[in-house]
GROMACS .gro file of C-alpha atoms in nm:
model
  474
    1MET     CA    1  12.253   9.511   9.529
    2ARG     CA    2  12.191   9.880   9.486
    3THR     CA    3  12.443  10.036   9.258
    4ALA     CA    4  12.696  10.306   9.339
    5LEU     CA    5  12.684  10.614   9.122
    6SER     CA    6  12.966  10.855   9.054
    7SER     CA    7  12.891  11.217   8.983
    8ARG     CA    8  12.926  11.164   8.614
    9PHE     CA    9  12.638  10.915   8.627
   10LEU     CA   10  12.405  11.161   8.789
   11ILE     CA   11  12.318  11.328   8.461
   12GLY     CA   12  11.973  11.277   8.323
   13ALA     CA   13  12.086  11.015   8.074
   14LEU     CA   14  12.180  10.768   8.347
   15ALA     CA   15  11.827  10.680   8.444
   16LEU     CA   16  11.744  10.562   8.093
   17ALA     CA   17  12.078  10.386   8.041
   18ALA     CA   18  12.065  10.215   8.379
   19PHE     CA   19  11.711  10.094   8.317
   20SER     CA   20  11.767   9.963   7.966
   21ALA     CA   21  12.091   9.788   8.061
   22GLY     CA   22  11.955   9.640   8.380
   23CYS     CA   23  12.154   9.868   8.608
   24SER     CA   24  12.174   9.810   8.987
   25ARG     CA   25  12.311  10.037   9.260
   26GLU     CA   26  12.586   9.940   9.511
   27GLY     CA   27  12.881  10.085   9.713
   28THR     CA   28  13.122  10.045  10.011
   29SER     CA   29  13.365  10.232  10.222
   30GLY     CA   30  13.655  10.160  10.445
   31GLN     CA   31  14.031  10.166  10.440
   32PRO     CA   32  14.299   9.902  10.502
   33THR     CA   33  14.507   9.912  10.814
   34GLY     CA   34  14.855   9.872  10.674
   35PRO     CA   35  15.122   9.606  10.639
   36SER     CA   36  15.022   9.248  10.718
   37THR     CA   37  15.028   9.154  11.083
   38THR     CA   38  14.828   8.928  11.305
   39SER     CA   39  14.678   9.059  11.626
   40PRO     CA   40  14.472   8.919  11.912
   41ALA     CA   41  14.100   8.992  11.889
   42ALA     CA   42  14.116   9.295  12.112
   43ALA     CA   43  13.890   9.594  12.052
   44PRO     CA   44  14.029   9.783  11.749
   45GLU     CA   45  14.145  10.139  11.799
   46ALA     CA   46  13.887  10.401  11.713
   47SER     CA   47  14.141  10.633  11.551
   48ASP     CA   48  14.085  10.481  11.206
   49PRO     CA   49  13.715  10.396  11.185
   50SER     CA   50  13.737  10.275  10.826
   51SER     CA   51  14.036  10.052  10.858
   52GLN     CA   52  13.923   9.724  11.007
   53PRO     CA   53  13.633   9.499  10.903
   54SER     CA   54  13.462   9.265  11.146
   55ALA     CA   55  13.138   9.088  11.241
   56THR     CA   56  12.894   9.071  11.526
   57ALA     CA   57  12.735   8.836  11.772
   58ALA     CA   58  12.390   8.812  11.915
   59PRO     CA   59  12.295   8.894  12.274
   60ASN     CA   60  12.449   8.654  12.524
   61ALA     CA   61  12.648   8.505  12.239
   62SER     CA   62  12.978   8.502  12.426
   63THR     CA   63  12.854   8.256  12.685
   64THR     CA   64  12.696   8.037  12.419
   65ALA     CA   65  13.005   8.052  12.198
   66SER     CA   66  13.234   7.955  12.485
   67ALA     CA   67  13.015   7.656  12.565
   68ALA     CA   68  13.007   7.553  12.201
   69ALA     CA   69  13.385   7.578  12.174
   70ALA     CA   70  13.427   7.370  12.486
   71ALA     CA   71  13.196   7.103  12.344
   72ALA     CA   72  13.376   7.094  12.009
   73PRO     CA   73  13.637   6.830  11.930
   74ALA     CA   74  13.996   6.924  12.003
   75THR     CA   75  14.190   7.055  11.705
   76SER     CA   76  14.554   7.074  11.613
   77PRO     CA   77  14.702   7.397  11.472
   78GLY     CA   78  14.580   7.447  11.119
   79GLY     CA   79  14.308   7.181  11.128
   80ALA     CA   80  13.928   7.197  11.152
   81PRO     CA   81  13.739   6.956  11.382
   82GLY     CA   82  13.592   6.726  11.117
   83LYS     CA   83  13.275   6.795  10.921
   84LEU     CA   84  13.103   7.118  11.021
   85ASN     CA   85  12.782   7.280  10.912
   86VAL     CA   86  12.844   7.621  10.757
   87LEU     CA   87  12.614   7.923  10.775
   88LEU     CA   88  12.715   8.203  10.536
   89ILE     CA   89  12.555   8.539  10.612
   90SER     CA   90  12.623   8.820  10.368
   91ILE     CA   91  12.499   9.175  10.427
   92ASP     CA   92  12.451   9.391  10.122
   93SER     CA   93  12.644   9.719  10.116
   94MET     CA   94  12.806   9.667  10.459
   95ARG     CA   95  13.104   9.899  10.483
   96ALA     CA   96  13.430   9.811  10.653
   97ASP     CA   97  13.399  10.097  10.902
   98MET     CA   98  13.172   9.918  11.145
   99PRO     CA   99  13.175   9.961  11.527
  100TRP     CA  100  13.417   9.672  11.589
  101ALA     CA  101  13.656   9.858  11.359
  102GLY     CA  102  13.622  10.187  11.547
  103TYR     CA  103  13.312  10.351  11.399
  104PRO     CA  104  13.170  10.561  11.685
  105ARG     CA  105  12.799  10.487  11.637
  106ASP     CA  106  12.655  10.173  11.795
  107ILE     CA  107  12.492  10.053  11.472
  108ALA     CA  108  12.573   9.681  11.497
  109PRO     CA  109  12.580   9.560  11.859
  110ASN     CA  110  12.518   9.196  11.770
  111LEU     CA  111  12.785   9.185  11.504
  112THR     CA  112  13.024   9.366  11.736
  113ARG     CA  113  12.983   9.098  12.002
  114PHE     CA  114  13.026   8.832  11.736
  115ALA     CA  115  13.349   8.996  11.619
  116LYS     CA  116  13.500   8.958  11.966
  117GLU     CA  117  13.449   8.580  11.945
  118ALA     CA  118  13.554   8.538  11.581
  119VAL     CA  119  13.858   8.549  11.362
  120SER     CA  120  13.821   8.899  11.221
  121TYR     CA  121  13.989   9.007  10.898
  122SER     CA  122  14.074   9.378  10.892
  123ARG     CA  123  14.184   9.384  10.525
  124HIS     CA  124  13.930   9.163  10.357
  125TYR     CA  125  13.803   9.245  10.007
  126ALA     CA  126  13.496   9.154   9.810
  127VAL     CA  127  13.562   9.005   9.466
  128SER     CA  128  13.413   9.310   9.294
  129SER     CA  129  13.214   9.626   9.369
  130TYR     CA  130  12.856   9.517   9.310
  131THR     CA  131  12.641   9.214   9.377
  132ALA     CA  132  12.619   9.046   9.038
  133MET     CA  133  12.996   9.016   9.006
  134SER     CA  134  13.086   8.975   9.375
  135ILE     CA  135  12.838   8.696   9.450
  136GLY     CA  136  12.910   8.526   9.118
  137GLY     CA  137  13.281   8.520   9.197
  138LEU     CA  138  13.223   8.408   9.557
  139LEU     CA  139  13.002   8.115   9.453
  140ALA     CA  140  13.235   8.008   9.172
  141GLY     CA  141  13.560   8.061   9.360
  142ARG     CA  142  13.683   8.229   9.042
  143TYR     CA  143  13.690   8.583   8.910
  144PRO     CA  144  13.378   8.698   8.725
  145SER     CA  145  13.583   8.776   8.412
  146GLU     CA  146  13.655   8.401   8.391
  147LEU     CA  147  13.289   8.298   8.404
  148GLN     CA  148  13.034   8.248   8.132
  149ARG     CA  149  12.775   8.520   8.177
  150SER     CA  150  12.559   8.770   7.996
  151GLY     CA  151  12.709   9.107   7.912
  152TYR     CA  152  12.452   9.311   8.100
  153PHE     CA  153  12.499   9.479   8.437
  154PHE     CA  154  12.270   9.223   8.600
  155SER     CA  155  12.470   8.933   8.463
  156ALA     CA  156  12.313   8.589   8.432
  157TYR     CA  157  12.530   8.280   8.488
  158PRO     CA  158  12.438   7.964   8.293
  159ASP     CA  159  12.405   7.611   8.429
  160GLU     CA  160  12.739   7.523   8.269
  161GLU     CA  161  12.922   7.728   8.532
  162LEU     CA  162  13.018   7.533   8.845
  163PHE     CA  163  12.929   7.694   9.177
  164PHE     CA  164  13.070   7.543   9.496
  165PRO     CA  165  12.725   7.453   9.642
  166GLU     CA  166  12.698   7.204   9.355
  167ILE     CA  167  13.009   7.030   9.488
  168LEU     CA  168  12.860   7.022   9.838
  169GLN     CA  169  12.531   6.888   9.705
  170LYS     CA  170  12.699   6.604   9.518
  171ALA     CA  171  12.892   6.517   9.835
  172GLY     CA  172  12.565   6.475  10.028
  173VAL     CA  173  12.573   6.809  10.210
  174ARG     CA  174  12.224   6.960  10.242
  175THR     CA  175  12.220   7.305  10.078
  176MET     CA  176  11.961   7.576  10.142
  177SER     CA  177  11.915   7.947  10.083
  178ALA     CA  178  11.657   8.225  10.104
  179GLN     CA  179  11.712   8.557   9.927
  180ALA     CA  180  11.545   8.897   9.930
  181HIS     CA  181  11.581   9.057   9.586
  182PHE     CA  182  11.419   8.983   9.249
  183TYR     CA  183  11.763   8.940   9.086
  184PHE     CA  184  11.808   8.622   9.293
  185ASN     CA  185  11.509   8.456   9.125
  186LYS     CA  186  11.598   8.130   8.952
  187ASN     CA  187  11.534   8.278   8.607
  188LYS     CA  188  11.762   8.578   8.668
  189ALA     CA  189  12.114   8.539   8.812
  190GLY     CA  190  12.162   8.162   8.819
  191PHE     CA  191  12.290   8.175   9.179
  192HIS     CA  192  12.049   7.895   9.279
  193GLN     CA  193  12.268   7.626   9.122
  194GLY     CA  194  12.354   7.353   9.372
  195PHE     CA  195  12.090   7.441   9.631
  196ASP     CA  196  11.834   7.185   9.747
  197ILE     CA  197  11.614   7.469   9.873
  198TRP     CA  198  11.608   7.816   9.718
  199ASP     CA  199  11.339   8.055   9.843
  200ILE     CA  200  11.268   8.423   9.776
  201THR     CA  201  11.105   8.642  10.039
  202PRO     CA  202  10.739   8.695   9.947
  203GLY     CA  203  10.585   9.018   9.825
  204ILE     CA  204  10.898   9.193   9.698
  205SER     CA  205  10.874   9.446   9.416
  206ALA     CA  206  11.116   9.455   9.122
  207ASP     CA  207  11.311   9.774   9.049
  208ASN     CA  208  11.647   9.753   8.874
  209THR     CA  209  11.758  10.098   8.990
  210THR     CA  210  11.703  10.068   9.366
  211ASP     CA  211  11.546   9.851   9.637
  212ARG     CA  212  11.227   9.976   9.799
  213ASN     CA  213  11.159   9.658   9.996
  214ILE     CA  214  11.199   9.592  10.369
  215THR     CA  215  11.289   9.225  10.393
  216SER     CA  216  11.491   9.137  10.704
  217PRO     CA  217  11.191   9.013  10.909
  218GLN     CA  218  11.065   8.783  10.632
  219HIS     CA  219  11.420   8.678  10.549
  220LEU     CA  220  11.485   8.579  10.910
  221GLU     CA  221  11.158   8.387  10.919
  222LEU     CA  222  11.252   8.185  10.609
  223ALA     CA  223  11.600   8.111  10.746
  224GLN     CA  224  11.458   7.988  11.076
  225LYS     CA  225  11.203   7.778  10.889
  226HIS     CA  226  11.482   7.609  10.693
  227LEU     CA  227  11.692   7.551  11.002
  228SER     CA  228  11.400   7.421  11.209
  229ASP     CA  229  11.338   7.133  10.968
  230LYS     CA  230  11.524   6.822  11.083
  231ALA     CA  231  11.534   6.704  10.722
  232ASN     CA  232  11.770   6.995  10.659
  233THR     CA  233  11.984   6.972  10.973
  234GLU     CA  234  12.012   6.605  11.066
  235GLY     CA  235  12.324   6.572  10.851
  236THR     CA  236  12.589   6.822  10.743
  237PHE     CA  237  12.442   7.134  10.583
  238PHE     CA  238  12.536   7.462  10.415
  239ALA     CA  239  12.301   7.762  10.439
  240PHE     CA  240  12.340   8.100  10.265
  241TYR     CA  241  12.139   8.415  10.345
  242HIS     CA  242  12.215   8.754  10.189
  243PHE     CA  243  12.043   9.033  10.387
  244LEU     CA  244  11.944   9.329  10.168
  245ASP     CA  245  11.813   9.614  10.382
  246PRO     CA  246  12.130   9.831  10.401
  247HIS     CA  247  12.107   9.866  10.022
  248ASP     CA  248  11.955  10.193   9.904
  249MET     CA  249  11.685  10.317   9.938
  250TYR     CA  250  11.778  10.388  10.299
  251MET     CA  251  11.463  10.381  10.512
  252GLN     CA  252  11.380  10.441  10.876
  253HIS     CA  253  11.238  10.156  11.083
  254GLU     CA  254  11.005  10.156  11.380
  255GLY     CA  255  11.191  10.076  11.699
  256ILE     CA  256  11.532  10.181  11.557
  257GLU     CA  257  11.659  10.519  11.675
  258SER     CA  258  11.712  10.789  11.418
  259PHE     CA  259  12.072  10.893  11.356
  260GLY     CA  260  11.974  11.186  11.134
  261LYS     CA  261  11.842  11.259  10.788
  262LYS     CA  262  12.157  11.243  10.574
  263ALA     CA  263  12.225  10.937  10.359
  264ARG     CA  264  12.488  10.797  10.597
  265ASP     CA  265  12.256  10.857  10.894
  266LEU     CA  266  11.973  10.664  10.729
  267TYR     CA  267  12.216  10.390  10.622
  268ASP     CA  268  12.331  10.354  10.983
  269GLY     CA  269  11.972  10.297  11.085
  270GLU     CA  270  11.937  10.031  10.815
  271MET     CA  271  12.249   9.860  10.945
  272LYS     CA  272  12.114   9.854  11.302
  273PHE     CA  273  11.782   9.714  11.176
  274THR     CA  274  11.963   9.440  10.983
  275ASP     CA  275  12.197   9.370  11.275
  276LEU     CA  276  11.892   9.309  11.495
  277HIS     CA  277  11.769   9.033  11.264
  278VAL     CA  278  12.111   8.883  11.197
  279GLY     CA  279  12.164   8.870  11.574
  280LYS     CA  280  11.838   8.678  11.615
  281LEU     CA  281  11.953   8.430  11.350
  282ILE     CA  282  12.287   8.379  11.527
  283ASP     CA  283  12.108   8.329  11.858
  284PHE     CA  284  11.873   8.077  11.699
  285VAL     CA  285  12.162   7.876  11.553
  286ARG     CA  286  12.354   7.871  11.881
  287ALA     CA  287  12.046   7.750  12.070
  288GLN     CA  288  12.029   7.434  11.858
  289GLU     CA  289  12.212   7.113  11.943
  290TRP     CA  290  12.370   7.117  11.598
  291GLY     CA  291  12.491   7.472  11.665
  292LYS     CA  292  12.791   7.323  11.847
  293ARG     CA  293  12.921   7.193  11.515
  294THR     CA  294  12.833   7.494  11.299
  295ALA     CA  295  13.072   7.752  11.154
  296ILE     CA  296  12.930   8.100  11.095
  297VAL     CA  297  13.081   8.321  10.825
  298ILE     CA  298  12.972   8.687  10.801
  299THR     CA  299  13.077   8.920  10.521
  300ALA     CA  300  12.945   9.163  10.256
  301ASP     CA  301  12.924   9.163   9.878
  302HIS     CA  302  13.053   9.520   9.857
  303GLY     CA  303  13.057   9.844  10.053
  304GLU     CA  304  12.887  10.178  10.000
  305ALA     CA  305  13.009  10.527   9.908
  306PHE     CA  306  12.882  10.845  10.066
  307GLY     CA  307  13.064  11.107   9.859
  308GLU     CA  308  13.412  10.953   9.851
  309HIS     CA  309  13.555  11.004   9.501
  310LYS     CA  310  13.231  11.194   9.429
  311MET     CA  311  13.048  10.861   9.436
  312TYR     CA  312  12.732  10.744   9.604
  313ARG     CA  313  12.615  10.387   9.651
  314HIS     CA  314  12.834  10.130   9.469
  315GLY     CA  315  12.948   9.965   9.146
  316PHE     CA  316  13.137  10.098   8.841
  317GLU     CA  317  13.471  10.147   9.021
  318LEU     CA  318  13.715   9.956   9.245
  319TRP     CA  319  13.789  10.209   9.518
  320ASP     CA  320  13.845  10.070   9.866
  321VAL     CA  321  13.518  10.221   9.991
  322LEU     CA  322  13.345   9.986   9.743
  323THR     CA  323  13.550   9.670   9.790
  324HIS     CA  324  13.702   9.666  10.142
  325VAL     CA  325  13.443   9.481  10.352
  326PRO     CA  326  13.419   9.288  10.680
  327LEU     CA  327  13.490   8.919  10.718
  328LEU     CA  328  13.417   8.747  11.051
  329ILE     CA  329  13.439   8.371  11.099
  330HIS     CA  330  13.352   8.173  11.410
  331ALA     CA  331  13.382   7.795  11.420
  332PRO     CA  332  13.421   7.530  11.690
  333GLY     CA  333  13.770   7.528  11.836
  334ILE     CA  334  13.898   7.858  11.701
  335THR     CA  335  14.080   8.118  11.910
  336PRO     CA  336  13.946   8.470  11.843
  337ARG     CA  337  14.201   8.703  11.689
  338ARG     CA  338  14.237   8.974  11.426
  339ILE     CA  339  14.422   8.901  11.102
  340ASP     CA  340  14.553   9.203  10.914
  341THR     CA  341  14.690   9.014  10.613
  342PRO     CA  342  14.497   9.104  10.293
  343ARG     CA  343  14.240   8.842  10.197
  344SER     CA  344  13.956   8.810   9.946
  345SER     CA  345  13.609   8.655   9.924
  346ILE     CA  346  13.757   8.445   9.644
  347ASP     CA  347  13.894   8.236   9.934
  348LEU     CA  348  13.551   8.150  10.075
  349ALA     CA  349  13.463   7.866   9.836
  350PRO     CA  350  13.764   7.648   9.930
  351THR     CA  351  13.727   7.755  10.295
  352ILE     CA  352  13.363   7.645  10.318
  353LEU     CA  353  13.436   7.317  10.140
  354GLU     CA  354  13.718   7.238  10.383
  355LEU     CA  355  13.511   7.333  10.689
  356SER     CA  356  13.236   7.096  10.572
  357GLY     CA  357  13.487   6.817  10.509
  358THR     CA  358  13.413   6.812  10.136
  359PRO     CA  359  13.709   6.720   9.912
  360THR     CA  360  13.735   6.867   9.564
  361ASP     CA  361  13.971   6.871   9.269
  362THR     CA  362  13.818   7.195   9.136
  363LYS     CA  363  14.073   7.464   9.054
  364PHE     CA  364  13.975   7.766   9.260
  365GLN     CA  365  14.154   8.100   9.235
  366GLY     CA  366  14.153   8.139   9.612
  367GLN     CA  367  14.296   7.937   9.900
  368SER     CA  368  14.128   7.794  10.206
  369LEU     CA  369  14.148   8.009  10.518
  370VAL     CA  370  14.101   7.709  10.748
  371PRO     CA  371  14.469   7.669  10.849
  372GLU     CA  372  14.491   8.030  10.971
  373LEU     CA  373  14.148   8.009  11.135
  374TYR     CA  374  14.297   7.736  11.352
  375GLY     CA  375  14.620   7.907  11.441
  376LYS     CA  376  14.860   7.890  11.147
  377GLU     CA  377  15.043   8.214  11.082
  378PRO     CA  378  14.889   8.382  10.772
  379GLU     CA  379  15.108   8.397  10.465
  380ALA     CA  380  15.115   8.713  10.255
  381ARG     CA  381  14.953   8.691   9.914
  382ASP     CA  382  14.810   8.937   9.667
  383VAL     CA  383  14.442   9.024   9.634
  384ILE     CA  384  14.277   9.074   9.295
  385LEU     CA  385  13.965   9.286   9.243
  386ASP     CA  386  13.776   9.220   8.920
  387LEU     CA  387  13.513   9.436   8.750
  388PRO     CA  388  13.444   9.288   8.404
  389ARG     CA  389  13.327   9.497   8.113
  390THR     CA  390  12.946   9.517   8.102
  391SER     CA  391  12.676   9.723   7.933
  392ASP     CA  392  12.726   9.983   8.209
  393ASN     CA  393  13.101  10.001   8.273
  394ASP     CA  394  13.435   9.948   8.105
  395ARG     CA  395  13.666   9.682   8.247
  396LYS     CA  396  13.863   9.759   8.561
  397ARG     CA  397  14.092   9.534   8.761
  398ALA     CA  398  14.306   9.596   9.068
  399LEU     CA  399  14.581   9.423   9.263
  400ILE     CA  400  14.667   9.479   9.628
  401HIS     CA  401  15.017   9.390   9.743
  402ASP     CA  402  15.103   9.470  10.103
  403ARG     CA  403  15.046   9.846  10.141
  404TYR     CA  404  15.013   9.924   9.770
  405LYS     CA  405  14.723   9.902   9.527
  406ILE     CA  406  14.728   9.929   9.149
  407ILE     CA  407  14.413   9.986   8.943
  408ALA     CA  408  14.415   9.898   8.573
  409TYR     CA  409  14.163  10.068   8.347
  410GLY     CA  410  14.013   9.924   8.028
  411ASP     CA  411  14.236   9.667   7.861
  412ASP     CA  412  14.523   9.778   8.085
  413ASP     CA  413  14.526  10.104   7.890
  414ALA     CA  414  14.601  10.315   8.199
  415PHE     CA  415  14.704  10.261   8.561
  416ALA     CA  416  14.690  10.431   8.899
  417VAL     CA  417  14.896  10.327   9.203
  418TYR     CA  418  14.817  10.416   9.565
  419ASP     CA  419  14.977  10.372   9.906
  420LEU     CA  420  14.688  10.248  10.120
  421VAL     CA  421  14.874  10.318  10.444
  422ASP     CA  422  14.978  10.679  10.387
  423ASP     CA  423  14.683  10.754  10.159
  424PRO     CA  424  14.387  10.535  10.260
  425GLY     CA  425  14.149  10.758  10.067
  426GLU     CA  426  14.331  10.681   9.739
  427THR     CA  427  14.377  11.046   9.647
  428LYS     CA  428  14.743  11.053   9.536
  429ASP     CA  429  14.849  10.851   9.233
  430LEU     CA  430  15.211  10.750   9.296
  431GLN     CA  431  15.284  10.780   8.924
  432ARG     CA  432  15.312  11.153   8.992
  433ASP     CA  433  15.578  11.100   9.258
  434LYS     CA  434  15.929  11.072   9.112
  435ASP     CA  435  16.055  10.907   9.431
  436LYS     CA  436  15.806  10.621   9.384
  437LYS     CA  437  15.903  10.530   9.030
  438ASP     CA  438  16.043  10.191   9.134
  439VAL     CA  439  15.730  10.107   9.335
  440VAL     CA  440  15.509  10.194   9.038
  441GLU     CA  441  15.708   9.980   8.797
  442GLN     CA  442  15.717   9.688   9.040
  443MET     CA  443  15.341   9.706   9.090
  444LYS     CA  444  15.278   9.715   8.716
  445ALA     CA  445  15.502   9.413   8.663
  446ARG     CA  446  15.335   9.224   8.951
  447TYR     CA  447  14.988   9.305   8.817
  448LYS     CA  448  15.073   9.193   8.463
  449GLU     CA  449  15.226   8.868   8.586
  450ARG     CA  450  14.931   8.791   8.815
  451SER     CA  451  14.678   8.876   8.544
  452THR     CA  452  14.810   8.599   8.321
  453ASN     CA  453  14.635   8.355   8.557
  454ILE     CA  454  14.296   8.508   8.472
  455ILE     CA  455  14.162   8.386   8.138
  456ASP     CA  456  13.896   8.632   8.027
  457VAL     CA  457  13.575   8.485   7.884
  458CYS     CA  458  13.373   8.693   7.639
  459PRO     CA  459  13.017   8.730   7.771
  460LYS     CA  460  12.708   8.674   7.565
  461MET     CA  461  12.520   8.979   7.433
  462ARG     CA  462  12.847   9.169   7.411
  463GLU     CA  463  12.743   9.416   7.144
  464LYS     CA  464  12.658   9.673   7.416
  465LEU     CA  465  12.976   9.636   7.622
  466LYS     CA  466  13.129   9.964   7.735
  467GLY     CA  467  13.477  10.030   7.597
  468ARG     CA  468  13.471   9.735   7.358
  469LYS     CA  469  13.717   9.754   7.070
  470LYS     CA  470  13.695   9.593   6.727
  471SER     CA  471  14.032   9.431   6.786
  472LYS     CA  472  13.932   9.312   7.135
  473PRO     CA  473  13.553   9.297   7.157
  474CYS     CA  474  13.521   9.175   7.516
   0.00000   0.00000   0.00000
């Protein structure tokens, strides 16, 4: 949940503005791999370390996973094996350039093993570029611009908004969560809606500009406590744990080797520390009898910048380093493979509902990934990134279509178009290339058509919104 800062925010005025507006710091990094294809889950090539997201498994997980798959009911292509438990693990600030995607440092051995047994998405995107918007969109299955919320950076979502755990709860699915940041308190974000159990790790301090807490050990302990209670696991359940430690401040941990003193070096140590605890949680789940009928979903709310576009941390922008994140899914009966078709965390709400066997007539913006998890060939579709106007940033929205990405600034006042294959760093706006005029116009038309499906909702407390106009105040 720590916010990414561009160089223009590093002036002395930022500290005061960020504090008064409730500013948080976040960021990501990683590049897409190219046109949509589907590949077996072989080890990705190391030549493009930022191109492919993935997840990890715990020690000895391959043997356990194979046994679990063998014990699972047989499935037909495109279909899940009945009602499954679902464990959603999100890791704050986890970049796409992880070891299973070619990053040379061994900073996530457990997740890397898990990736080999999972369906791994190499071009998966968070809904937005910082926690408040990304998690809000994930839980609602809709874009944050469509949701009732406050107009501050740390947005609060009211009870009137429907989050998918509420649908699970009403269907009799047990819902539980433990979180590790003060923003997740019940009186802050509103993310607790629909959860039978909602705990916060004890002893955390509140700082809306960074995160000084070390929480993975306590977070793991709470998760295992939840999952050890038969009252929570005797029926179908959904559990959600968002691990925070890779968020800045980046700290060294006893027992984790030092990779150096630079920000990325310290971040890598934080990732290995978090991976250790996530691996223990995966091992714990797979050791339970109910683990044979449990799907595990691992992703991130955003990435992290380490100087790309003169940015550090996250938020404020929609560059790929901030939005391109891993997605790894393992479930009974799946065949591990890599999917290179662009996908979004907006798809996770309908996916989790279908995995748990929960019907719904709710209109989500995304589509369930279950058919392609169980063998159906992925169909191409566009990805939308949504950064609503808040007290700390003007509105930005982006669309990804195949190899191209268009970013719209403000109320579609200006655009930039990039070729993510030839220019994964997003350094060359195709509007400056006369030979790409047709591509630019097609992307603008596609963006404008797709945007008509997003009905913007004016937030409360909108008098401080950045870039607001008298004619269009939100």
